[in-house]
């Protein structure tokens, strides 16, 4: 039949909603950046412009993939579902990226992408502070 045997959970609905809203804003920005770079920046060849535009797209899509979790946390008013071991790994990775961003000479676009990760992580920490975790609630492993 037409009915979905597996109804979507609220987090997956919020995830799809966040991706849709972000794509409305960020896809056109990627296209505008590519046109801006073509008109105002100097490139050695068409290939150089294409690679530069694709790099901008990759950084933008990385941002799009990081943001839905923030939206899910906001809509659920909870961070109980966040995988904190994975977040600890991302935190360490972000610190290492920051150190290299200060030490190594790199393109501005990559440096901005590194600090974008910091901004997202700070918002995660802020949400962790605002939406306290219910210690009595059973987690996905069956422990409270």
GROMACS .gro file of N, CA and C in nm:
model
  432
    1UNK      N    1   0.079  -0.117   0.000
    1UNK     CA    2   0.000   0.000   0.000
    1UNK      C    3   0.084   0.125   0.000
    2UNK      N    4   0.015   0.237   0.018
    2UNK     CA    5   0.079   0.368   0.019
    2UNK      C    6   0.135   0.404   0.156
    3UNK      N    7   0.097   0.327   0.257
    3UNK     CA    8   0.143   0.361   0.392
    3UNK      C    9   0.288   0.319   0.412
    4UNK      N   10   0.361   0.402   0.483
    4UNK     CA   11   0.500   0.373   0.515
    4UNK      C   12   0.503   0.281   0.637
    5UNK      N   13   0.560   0.159   0.624
    5UNK     CA   14   0.560   0.067   0.738
    5UNK      C   15   0.650   0.115   0.852
    6UNK      N   16   0.742   0.205   0.821
    6UNK     CA   17   0.833   0.258   0.923
    6UNK      C   18   0.814   0.409   0.932
    7UNK      N   19   0.724   0.453   1.019
    7UNK     CA   20   0.702   0.598   1.030
    7UNK      C   21   0.829   0.667   1.078
    8UNK      N   22   0.850   0.789   1.028
    8UNK     CA   23   0.970   0.864   1.063
    8UNK      C   24   0.961   0.913   1.208
    9UNK      N   25   1.073   0.903   1.277
    9UNK     CA   26   1.080   0.954   1.413
    9UNK      C   27   1.099   1.105   1.407
   10UNK      N   28   1.066   1.176   1.515
   10UNK     CA   29   1.085   1.322   1.514
   10UNK      C   30   1.228   1.364   1.479
   11UNK      N   31   1.333   1.300   1.535
   11UNK     CA   32   1.467   1.345   1.497
   11UNK      C   33   1.496   1.332   1.347
   12UNK      N   34   1.449   1.226   1.284
   12UNK     CA   35   1.476   1.213   1.141
   12UNK      C   36   1.394   1.313   1.060
   13UNK      N   37   1.274   1.347   1.109
   13UNK     CA   38   1.195   1.451   1.043
   13UNK      C   39   1.264   1.587   1.056
   14UNK      N   40   1.316   1.617   1.174
   14UNK     CA   41   1.386   1.745   1.195
   14UNK      C   42   1.515   1.750   1.113
   15UNK      N   43   1.581   1.636   1.100
   15UNK     CA   44   1.702   1.629   1.019
   15UNK      C   45   1.671   1.665   0.874
   16UNK      N   46   1.567   1.605   0.820
   16UNK     CA   47   1.528   1.633   0.681
   16UNK      C   48   1.485   1.779   0.665
   17UNK      N   49   1.415   1.831   0.765
   17UNK     CA   50   1.371   1.970   0.761
   17UNK      C   51   1.490   2.066   0.762
   18UNK      N   52   1.588   2.040   0.849
   18UNK     CA   53   1.708   2.125   0.856
   18UNK      C   54   1.787   2.120   0.727
   19UNK      N   55   1.803   2.001   0.671
   19UNK     CA   56   1.875   1.988   0.544
   19UNK      C   57   1.804   2.067   0.434
   20UNK      N   58   1.673   2.063   0.432
   20UNK     CA   59   1.597   2.135   0.331
   20UNK      C   60   1.616   2.286   0.346
   21UNK      N   61   1.604   2.338   0.469
   21UNK     CA   62   1.621   2.482   0.491
   21UNK      C   63   1.763   2.527   0.457
   22UNK      N   64   1.863   2.451   0.500
   22UNK     CA   65   2.001   2.488   0.470
   22UNK      C   66   2.029   2.484   0.321
   23UNK      N   67   1.974   2.386   0.252
   23UNK     CA   68   1.999   2.376   0.109
   23UNK      C   69   1.935   2.494   0.034
   24UNK      N   70   1.821   2.545   0.082
   24UNK     CA   71   1.760   2.662   0.019
   24UNK      C   72   1.853   2.782   0.023
   25UNK      N   73   1.930   2.795   0.129
   25UNK     CA   74   2.019   2.911   0.146
   25UNK      C   75   2.158   2.885   0.088
   26UNK      N   76   2.215   2.770   0.118
   26UNK     CA   77   2.356   2.749   0.087
   26UNK      C   78   2.383   2.705  -0.056
   27UNK      N   79   2.294   2.634  -0.121
   27UNK     CA   80   2.317   2.597  -0.262
   27UNK      C   81   2.327   2.721  -0.350
   28UNK      N   82   2.233   2.816  -0.336
   28UNK     CA   83   2.250   2.938  -0.416
   28UNK      C   84   2.379   3.016  -0.381
   29UNK      N   85   2.419   3.012  -0.254
   29UNK     CA   86   2.544   3.080  -0.216
   29UNK      C   87   2.664   3.016  -0.285
   30UNK      N   88   2.665   2.885  -0.298
   30UNK     CA   89   2.774   2.817  -0.370
   30UNK      C   90   2.777   2.862  -0.515
   31UNK      N   91   2.661   2.868  -0.577
   31UNK     CA   92   2.654   2.913  -0.717
   31UNK      C   93   2.699   3.058  -0.729
   32UNK      N   94   2.655   3.144  -0.637
   32UNK     CA   95   2.697   3.285  -0.641
   32UNK      C   96   2.847   3.298  -0.619
   33UNK      N   97   2.903   3.218  -0.529
   33UNK     CA   98   3.047   3.222  -0.506
   33UNK      C   99   3.123   3.183  -0.633
   34UNK      N  100   3.075   3.081  -0.702
   34UNK     CA  101   3.142   3.037  -0.825
   34UNK      C  102   3.138   3.147  -0.931
   35UNK      N  103   3.024   3.214  -0.945
   35UNK     CA  104   3.014   3.324  -1.042
   35UNK      C  105   3.101   3.441  -1.000
   36UNK      N  106   3.100   3.474  -0.871
   36UNK     CA  107   3.184   3.582  -0.820
   36UNK      C  108   3.332   3.553  -0.847
   37UNK      N  109   3.373   3.430  -0.818
   37UNK     CA  110   3.514   3.393  -0.839
   37UNK      C  111   3.549   3.401  -0.988
   38UNK      N  112   3.458   3.363  -1.073
   38UNK     CA  113   3.484   3.370  -1.217
   38UNK      C  114   3.503   3.514  -1.264
   39UNK      N  115   3.423   3.604  -1.210
   39UNK     CA  116   3.428   3.743  -1.255
   39UNK      C  117   3.541   3.822  -1.188
   40UNK      N  118   3.560   3.806  -1.057
   40UNK     CA  119   3.648   3.895  -0.982
   40UNK      C  120   3.785   3.839  -0.946
   41UNK      N  121   3.804   3.711  -0.955
   41UNK     CA  122   3.933   3.652  -0.919
   41UNK      C  123   4.006   3.606  -1.044
   42UNK      N  124   4.138   3.603  -1.033
   42UNK     CA  125   4.221   3.559  -1.146
   42UNK      C  126   4.247   3.410  -1.133
   43UNK      N  127   4.225   3.338  -1.242
   43UNK     CA  128   4.250   3.194  -1.245
   43UNK      C  129   4.342   3.165  -1.363
   44UNK      N  130   4.425   3.063  -1.346
   44UNK     CA  131   4.519   3.026  -1.453
   44UNK      C  132   4.448   2.961  -1.571
   45UNK      N  133   4.338   2.893  -1.542
   45UNK     CA  134   4.264   2.825  -1.649
   45UNK      C  135   4.122   2.798  -1.601
   46UNK      N  136   4.040   2.747  -1.693
   46UNK     CA  137   3.904   2.707  -1.656
   46UNK      C  138   3.909   2.595  -1.553
   47UNK      N  139   4.005   2.507  -1.569
   47UNK     CA  140   4.022   2.395  -1.476
   47UNK      C  141   4.047   2.448  -1.334
   48UNK      N  142   4.129   2.550  -1.322
   48UNK     CA  143   4.158   2.610  -1.192
   48UNK      C  144   4.032   2.667  -1.129
   49UNK      N  145   3.949   2.733  -1.209
   49UNK     CA  146   3.824   2.790  -1.158
   49UNK      C  147   3.729   2.680  -1.115
   50UNK      N  148   3.720   2.573  -1.193
   50UNK     CA  149   3.631   2.462  -1.160
   50UNK      C  150   3.674   2.397  -1.029
   51UNK      N  151   3.803   2.371  -1.014
   51UNK     CA  152   3.852   2.309  -0.891
   51UNK      C  153   3.827   2.400  -0.772
   52UNK      N  154   3.853   2.529  -0.788
   52UNK     CA  155   3.830   2.625  -0.680
   52UNK      C  156   3.682   2.630  -0.641
   53UNK      N  157   3.595   2.629  -0.739
   53UNK     CA  158   3.451   2.632  -0.712
   53UNK      C  159   3.406   2.503  -0.644
   54UNK      N  160   3.460   2.390  -0.687
   54UNK     CA  161   3.424   2.262  -0.624
   54UNK      C  162   3.473   2.254  -0.480
   55UNK      N  163   3.589   2.312  -0.453
   55UNK     CA  164   3.639   2.316  -0.315
   55UNK      C  165   3.545   2.397  -0.227
   56UNK      N  166   3.500   2.511  -0.278
   56UNK     CA  167   3.402   2.591  -0.204
   56UNK      C  168   3.274   2.512  -0.179
   57UNK      N  169   3.231   2.434  -0.278
   57UNK     CA  170   3.111   2.351  -0.262
   57UNK      C  171   3.133   2.244  -0.155
   58UNK      N  172   3.248   2.181  -0.156
   58UNK     CA  173   3.277   2.077  -0.056
   58UNK      C  174   3.275   2.136   0.085
   59UNK      N  175   3.335   2.253   0.104
   59UNK     CA  176   3.333   2.317   0.236
   59UNK      C  177   3.190   2.351   0.277
   60UNK      N  178   3.111   2.399   0.182
   60UNK     CA  179   2.972   2.433   0.213
   60UNK      C  180   2.892   2.309   0.248
   61UNK      N  181   2.909   2.201   0.175
   61UNK     CA  182   2.835   2.079   0.204
   61UNK      C  183   2.880   2.019   0.337
   62UNK      N  184   3.007   2.036   0.373
   62UNK     CA  185   3.053   1.994   0.505
   62UNK      C  186   2.979   2.068   0.615
   63UNK      N  187   2.959   2.198   0.592
   63UNK     CA  188   2.883   2.279   0.688
   63UNK      C  189   2.738   2.233   0.695
   64UNK      N  190   2.679   2.206   0.579
   64UNK     CA  191   2.540   2.160   0.574
   64UNK      C  192   2.524   2.029   0.652
   65UNK      N  193   2.622   1.942   0.643
   65UNK     CA  194   2.612   1.813   0.712
   65UNK      C  195   2.630   1.826   0.863
   66UNK      N  196   2.695   1.932   0.908
   66UNK     CA  197   2.717   1.950   1.052
   66UNK      C  198   2.600   2.017   1.123
   67UNK      N  199   2.524   2.097   1.052
   67UNK     CA  200   2.421   2.179   1.116
   67UNK      C  201   2.291   2.109   1.156
   68UNK      N  202   2.244   2.007   1.085
   68UNK     CA  203   2.115   1.950   1.126
   68UNK      C  204   2.111   1.903   1.271
   69UNK      N  205   2.221   1.857   1.325
   69UNK     CA  206   2.221   1.812   1.465
   69UNK      C  207   2.187   1.929   1.558
   70UNK      N  208   2.234   2.047   1.526
   70UNK     CA  209   2.201   2.164   1.607
   70UNK      C  210   2.050   2.191   1.604
   71UNK      N  211   1.992   2.176   1.487
   71UNK     CA  212   1.848   2.198   1.470
   71UNK      C  213   1.769   2.090   1.545
   72UNK      N  214   1.813   1.966   1.537
   72UNK     CA  215   1.747   1.856   1.609
   72UNK      C  216   1.751   1.882   1.759
   73UNK      N  217   1.868   1.922   1.810
   73UNK     CA  218   1.880   1.953   1.953
   73UNK      C  219   1.784   2.064   1.993
   74UNK      N  220   1.776   2.167   1.908
   74UNK     CA  221   1.687   2.280   1.937
   74UNK      C  222   1.541   2.236   1.939
   75UNK      N  223   1.498   2.159   1.840
   75UNK     CA  224   1.358   2.118   1.832
   75UNK      C  225   1.320   2.022   1.945
   76UNK      N  226   1.412   1.932   1.982
   76UNK     CA  227   1.383   1.836   2.090
   76UNK      C  228   1.410   1.893   2.228
   77UNK      N  229   1.480   2.007   2.233
   77UNK     CA  230   1.521   2.067   2.360
   77UNK      C  231   1.596   1.964   2.446
   78UNK      N  232   1.683   1.889   2.379
   78UNK     CA  233   1.755   1.781   2.446
   78UNK      C  234   1.885   1.752   2.374
   79UNK      N  235   1.985   1.708   2.450
   79UNK     CA  236   2.110   1.660   2.391
   79UNK      C  237   2.137   1.516   2.435
   80UNK      N  238   2.035   1.451   2.491
   80UNK     CA  239   2.053   1.315   2.542
   80UNK      C  240   2.089   1.217   2.431
   81UNK      N  241   2.051   1.246   2.309
   81UNK     CA  242   2.074   1.155   2.196
   81UNK      C  243   2.212   1.174   2.130
   82UNK      N  244   2.289   1.273   2.177
   82UNK     CA  245   2.419   1.299   2.114
   82UNK      C  246   2.522   1.195   2.153
   83UNK      N  247   2.599   1.146   2.057
   83UNK     CA  248   2.706   1.051   2.088
   83UNK      C  249   2.829   1.126   2.142
   84UNK      N  250   2.846   1.131   2.274
   84UNK     CA  251   2.950   1.215   2.333
   84UNK      C  252   3.090   1.161   2.310
   85UNK      N  253   3.106   1.032   2.291
   85UNK     CA  254   3.239   0.981   2.256
   85UNK      C  255   3.282   1.033   2.120
   86UNK      N  256   3.188   1.033   2.026
   86UNK     CA  257   3.216   1.086   1.893
   86UNK      C  258   3.243   1.237   1.902
   87UNK      N  259   3.169   1.307   1.986
   87UNK     CA  260   3.190   1.451   2.001
   87UNK      C  261   3.328   1.479   2.061
   88UNK      N  262   3.374   1.395   2.151
   88UNK     CA  263   3.507   1.412   2.208
   88UNK      C  264   3.613   1.396   2.099
   89UNK      N  265   3.594   1.299   2.014
   89UNK     CA  266   3.686   1.279   1.902
   89UNK      C  267   3.686   1.402   1.810
   90UNK      N  268   3.567   1.453   1.780
   90UNK     CA  269   3.557   1.572   1.694
   90UNK      C  270   3.622   1.692   1.760
   91UNK      N  271   3.607   1.704   1.892
   91UNK     CA  272   3.669   1.814   1.964
   91UNK      C  273   3.821   1.808   1.952
   92UNK      N  274   3.878   1.691   1.973
   92UNK     CA  275   4.023   1.677   1.960
   92UNK      C  276   4.068   1.705   1.817
   93UNK      N  277   3.993   1.657   1.721
   93UNK     CA  278   4.024   1.682   1.581
   93UNK      C  279   4.018   1.832   1.549
   94UNK      N  280   3.919   1.900   1.607
   94UNK     CA  281   3.905   2.044   1.584
   94UNK      C  282   4.022   2.121   1.642
   95UNK      N  283   4.067   2.082   1.762
   95UNK     CA  284   4.181   2.150   1.823
   95UNK      C  285   4.307   2.131   1.738
   96UNK      N  286   4.329   2.011   1.689
   96UNK     CA  287   4.445   1.985   1.603
   96UNK      C  288   4.435   2.065   1.474
   97UNK      N  289   4.317   2.071   1.414
   97UNK     CA  290   4.298   2.153   1.294
   97UNK      C  291   4.328   2.300   1.321
   98UNK      N  292   4.284   2.349   1.437
   98UNK     CA  293   4.310   2.489   1.471
   98UNK      C  294   4.459   2.517   1.483
   99UNK      N  295   4.530   2.425   1.548
   99UNK     CA  296   4.674   2.444   1.561
   99UNK      C  297   4.741   2.450   1.424
  100UNK      N  298   4.704   2.361   1.336
  100UNK     CA  299   4.762   2.362   1.201
  100UNK      C  300   4.719   2.485   1.122
  101UNK      N  301   4.598   2.533   1.145
  101UNK     CA  302   4.551   2.652   1.074
  101UNK      C  303   4.634   2.774   1.111
  102UNK      N  304   4.682   2.779   1.236
  102UNK     CA  305   4.767   2.890   1.278
  102UNK      C  306   4.912   2.874   1.234
  103UNK      N  307   4.959   2.750   1.226
  103UNK     CA  308   5.100   2.724   1.200
  103UNK      C  309   5.132   2.716   1.051
  104UNK      N  310   5.046   2.651   0.975
  104UNK     CA  311   5.075   2.623   0.834
  104UNK      C  312   5.008   2.728   0.746
  105UNK      N  313   5.079   2.770   0.644
  105UNK     CA  314   5.021   2.862   0.546
  105UNK      C  315   4.923   2.783   0.459
  106UNK      N  316   4.800   2.833   0.452
  106UNK     CA  317   4.696   2.762   0.376
  106UNK      C  318   4.601   2.864   0.315
  107UNK      N  319   4.522   2.822   0.217
  107UNK     CA  320   4.426   2.914   0.156
  107UNK      C  321   4.323   2.963   0.258
  108UNK      N  322   4.277   3.084   0.236
  108UNK     CA  323   4.179   3.145   0.327
  108UNK      C  324   4.054   3.060   0.339
  109UNK      N  325   4.009   3.002   0.228
  109UNK     CA  326   3.886   2.921   0.229
  109UNK      C  327   3.900   2.804   0.326
  110UNK      N  328   4.015   2.739   0.326
  110UNK     CA  329   4.034   2.625   0.418
  110UNK      C  330   4.043   2.674   0.562
  111UNK      N  331   4.108   2.786   0.583
  111UNK     CA  332   4.119   2.840   0.719
  111UNK      C  333   3.980   2.873   0.773
  112UNK      N  334   3.893   2.931   0.690
  112UNK     CA  335   3.757   2.961   0.732
  112UNK      C  336   3.679   2.833   0.763
  113UNK      N  337   3.702   2.728   0.684
  113UNK     CA  338   3.635   2.601   0.708
  113UNK      C  339   3.677   2.542   0.843
  114UNK      N  340   3.803   2.559   0.878
  114UNK     CA  341   3.852   2.509   1.007
  114UNK      C  342   3.781   2.581   1.121
  115UNK      N  343   3.768   2.712   1.111
  115UNK     CA  344   3.705   2.787   1.219
  115UNK      C  345   3.553   2.773   1.219
  116UNK      N  346   3.497   2.735   1.107
  116UNK     CA  347   3.354   2.703   1.100
  116UNK      C  348   3.325   2.584   1.192
  117UNK      N  349   3.414   2.486   1.192
  117UNK     CA  350   3.398   2.370   1.280
  117UNK      C  351   3.399   2.413   1.426
  118UNK      N  352   3.483   2.510   1.460
  118UNK     CA  353   3.488   2.560   1.597
  118UNK      C  354   3.355   2.623   1.637
  119UNK      N  355   3.300   2.701   1.547
  119UNK     CA  356   3.172   2.767   1.575
  119UNK      C  357   3.062   2.664   1.601
  120UNK      N  358   3.056   2.563   1.516
  120UNK     CA  359   2.955   2.457   1.534
  120UNK      C  360   2.976   2.387   1.668
  121UNK      N  361   3.101   2.357   1.702
  121UNK     CA  362   3.129   2.287   1.827
  121UNK      C  363   3.092   2.374   1.947
  122UNK      N  364   3.117   2.505   1.940
  122UNK     CA  365   3.078   2.593   2.050
  122UNK      C  366   2.926   2.596   2.067
  123UNK      N  367   2.854   2.592   1.957
  123UNK     CA  368   2.707   2.588   1.967
  123UNK      C  369   2.664   2.455   2.030
  124UNK      N  370   2.730   2.344   1.993
  124UNK     CA  371   2.702   2.215   2.058
  124UNK      C  372   2.722   2.226   2.209
  125UNK      N  373   2.833   2.285   2.251
  125UNK     CA  374   2.860   2.298   2.394
  125UNK      C  375   2.756   2.387   2.462
  126UNK      N  376   2.715   2.493   2.395
  126UNK     CA  377   2.611   2.581   2.450
  126UNK      C  378   2.480   2.503   2.466
  127UNK      N  379   2.446   2.424   2.366
  127UNK     CA  380   2.324   2.343   2.377
  127UNK      C  381   2.337   2.241   2.490
  128UNK      N  382   2.454   2.187   2.506
  128UNK     CA  383   2.477   2.091   2.616
  128UNK      C  384   2.453   2.159   2.750
  129UNK      N  385   2.493   2.285   2.761
  129UNK     CA  386   2.476   2.360   2.885
  129UNK      C  387   2.329   2.395   2.908
  130UNK      N  388   2.259   2.435   2.803
  130UNK     CA  389   2.118   2.476   2.814
  130UNK      C  390   2.026   2.357   2.839
  131UNK      N  391   2.041   2.253   2.756
  131UNK     CA  392   1.951   2.138   2.764
  131UNK      C  393   2.020   2.029   2.846
  132UNK      N  394   1.996   2.031   2.972
  132UNK     CA  395   2.058   1.933   3.062
  132UNK      C  396   2.012   1.791   3.028
  133UNK      N  397   2.102   1.696   3.050
  133UNK     CA  398   2.071   1.556   3.023
  133UNK      C  399   2.002   1.496   3.144
  134UNK      N  400   1.894   1.424   3.120
  134UNK     CA  401   1.821   1.355   3.226
  134UNK      C  402   1.899   1.230   3.263
  135UNK      N  403   1.960   1.229   3.380
  135UNK     CA  404   2.046   1.117   3.422
  135UNK      C  405   1.965   0.990   3.451
  136UNK      N  406   1.835   1.003   3.472
  136UNK     CA  407   1.754   0.884   3.502
  136UNK      C  408   1.704   0.817   3.375
  137UNK      N  409   1.716   0.884   3.263
  137UNK     CA  410   1.667   0.829   3.135
  137UNK      C  411   1.761   0.720   3.085
  138UNK      N  412   1.705   0.612   3.035
  138UNK     CA  413   1.784   0.501   2.983
  138UNK      C  414   1.837   0.539   2.846
  139UNK      N  415   1.968   0.519   2.824
  139UNK     CA  416   2.027   0.553   2.695
  139UNK      C  417   2.014   0.439   2.596
  140UNK      N  418   2.076   0.455   2.478
  140UNK     CA  419   2.062   0.355   2.372
  140UNK      C  420   2.128   0.222   2.407
  141UNK      N  421   2.215   0.220   2.506
  141UNK     CA  422   2.282   0.097   2.548
  141UNK      C  423   2.208   0.025   2.661
  142UNK      N  424   2.100   0.087   2.710
  142UNK     CA  425   2.021   0.025   2.817
  142UNK      C  426   2.066   0.065   2.956
  143UNK      N  427   2.156   0.163   2.966
  143UNK     CA  428   2.203   0.210   3.097
  143UNK      C  429   2.143   0.345   3.128
  144UNK      N  430   2.126   0.371   3.259
  144UNK     CA  431   2.075   0.505   3.297
  144UNK      C  432   2.186   0.588   3.359
   0.00000   0.00000   0.00000
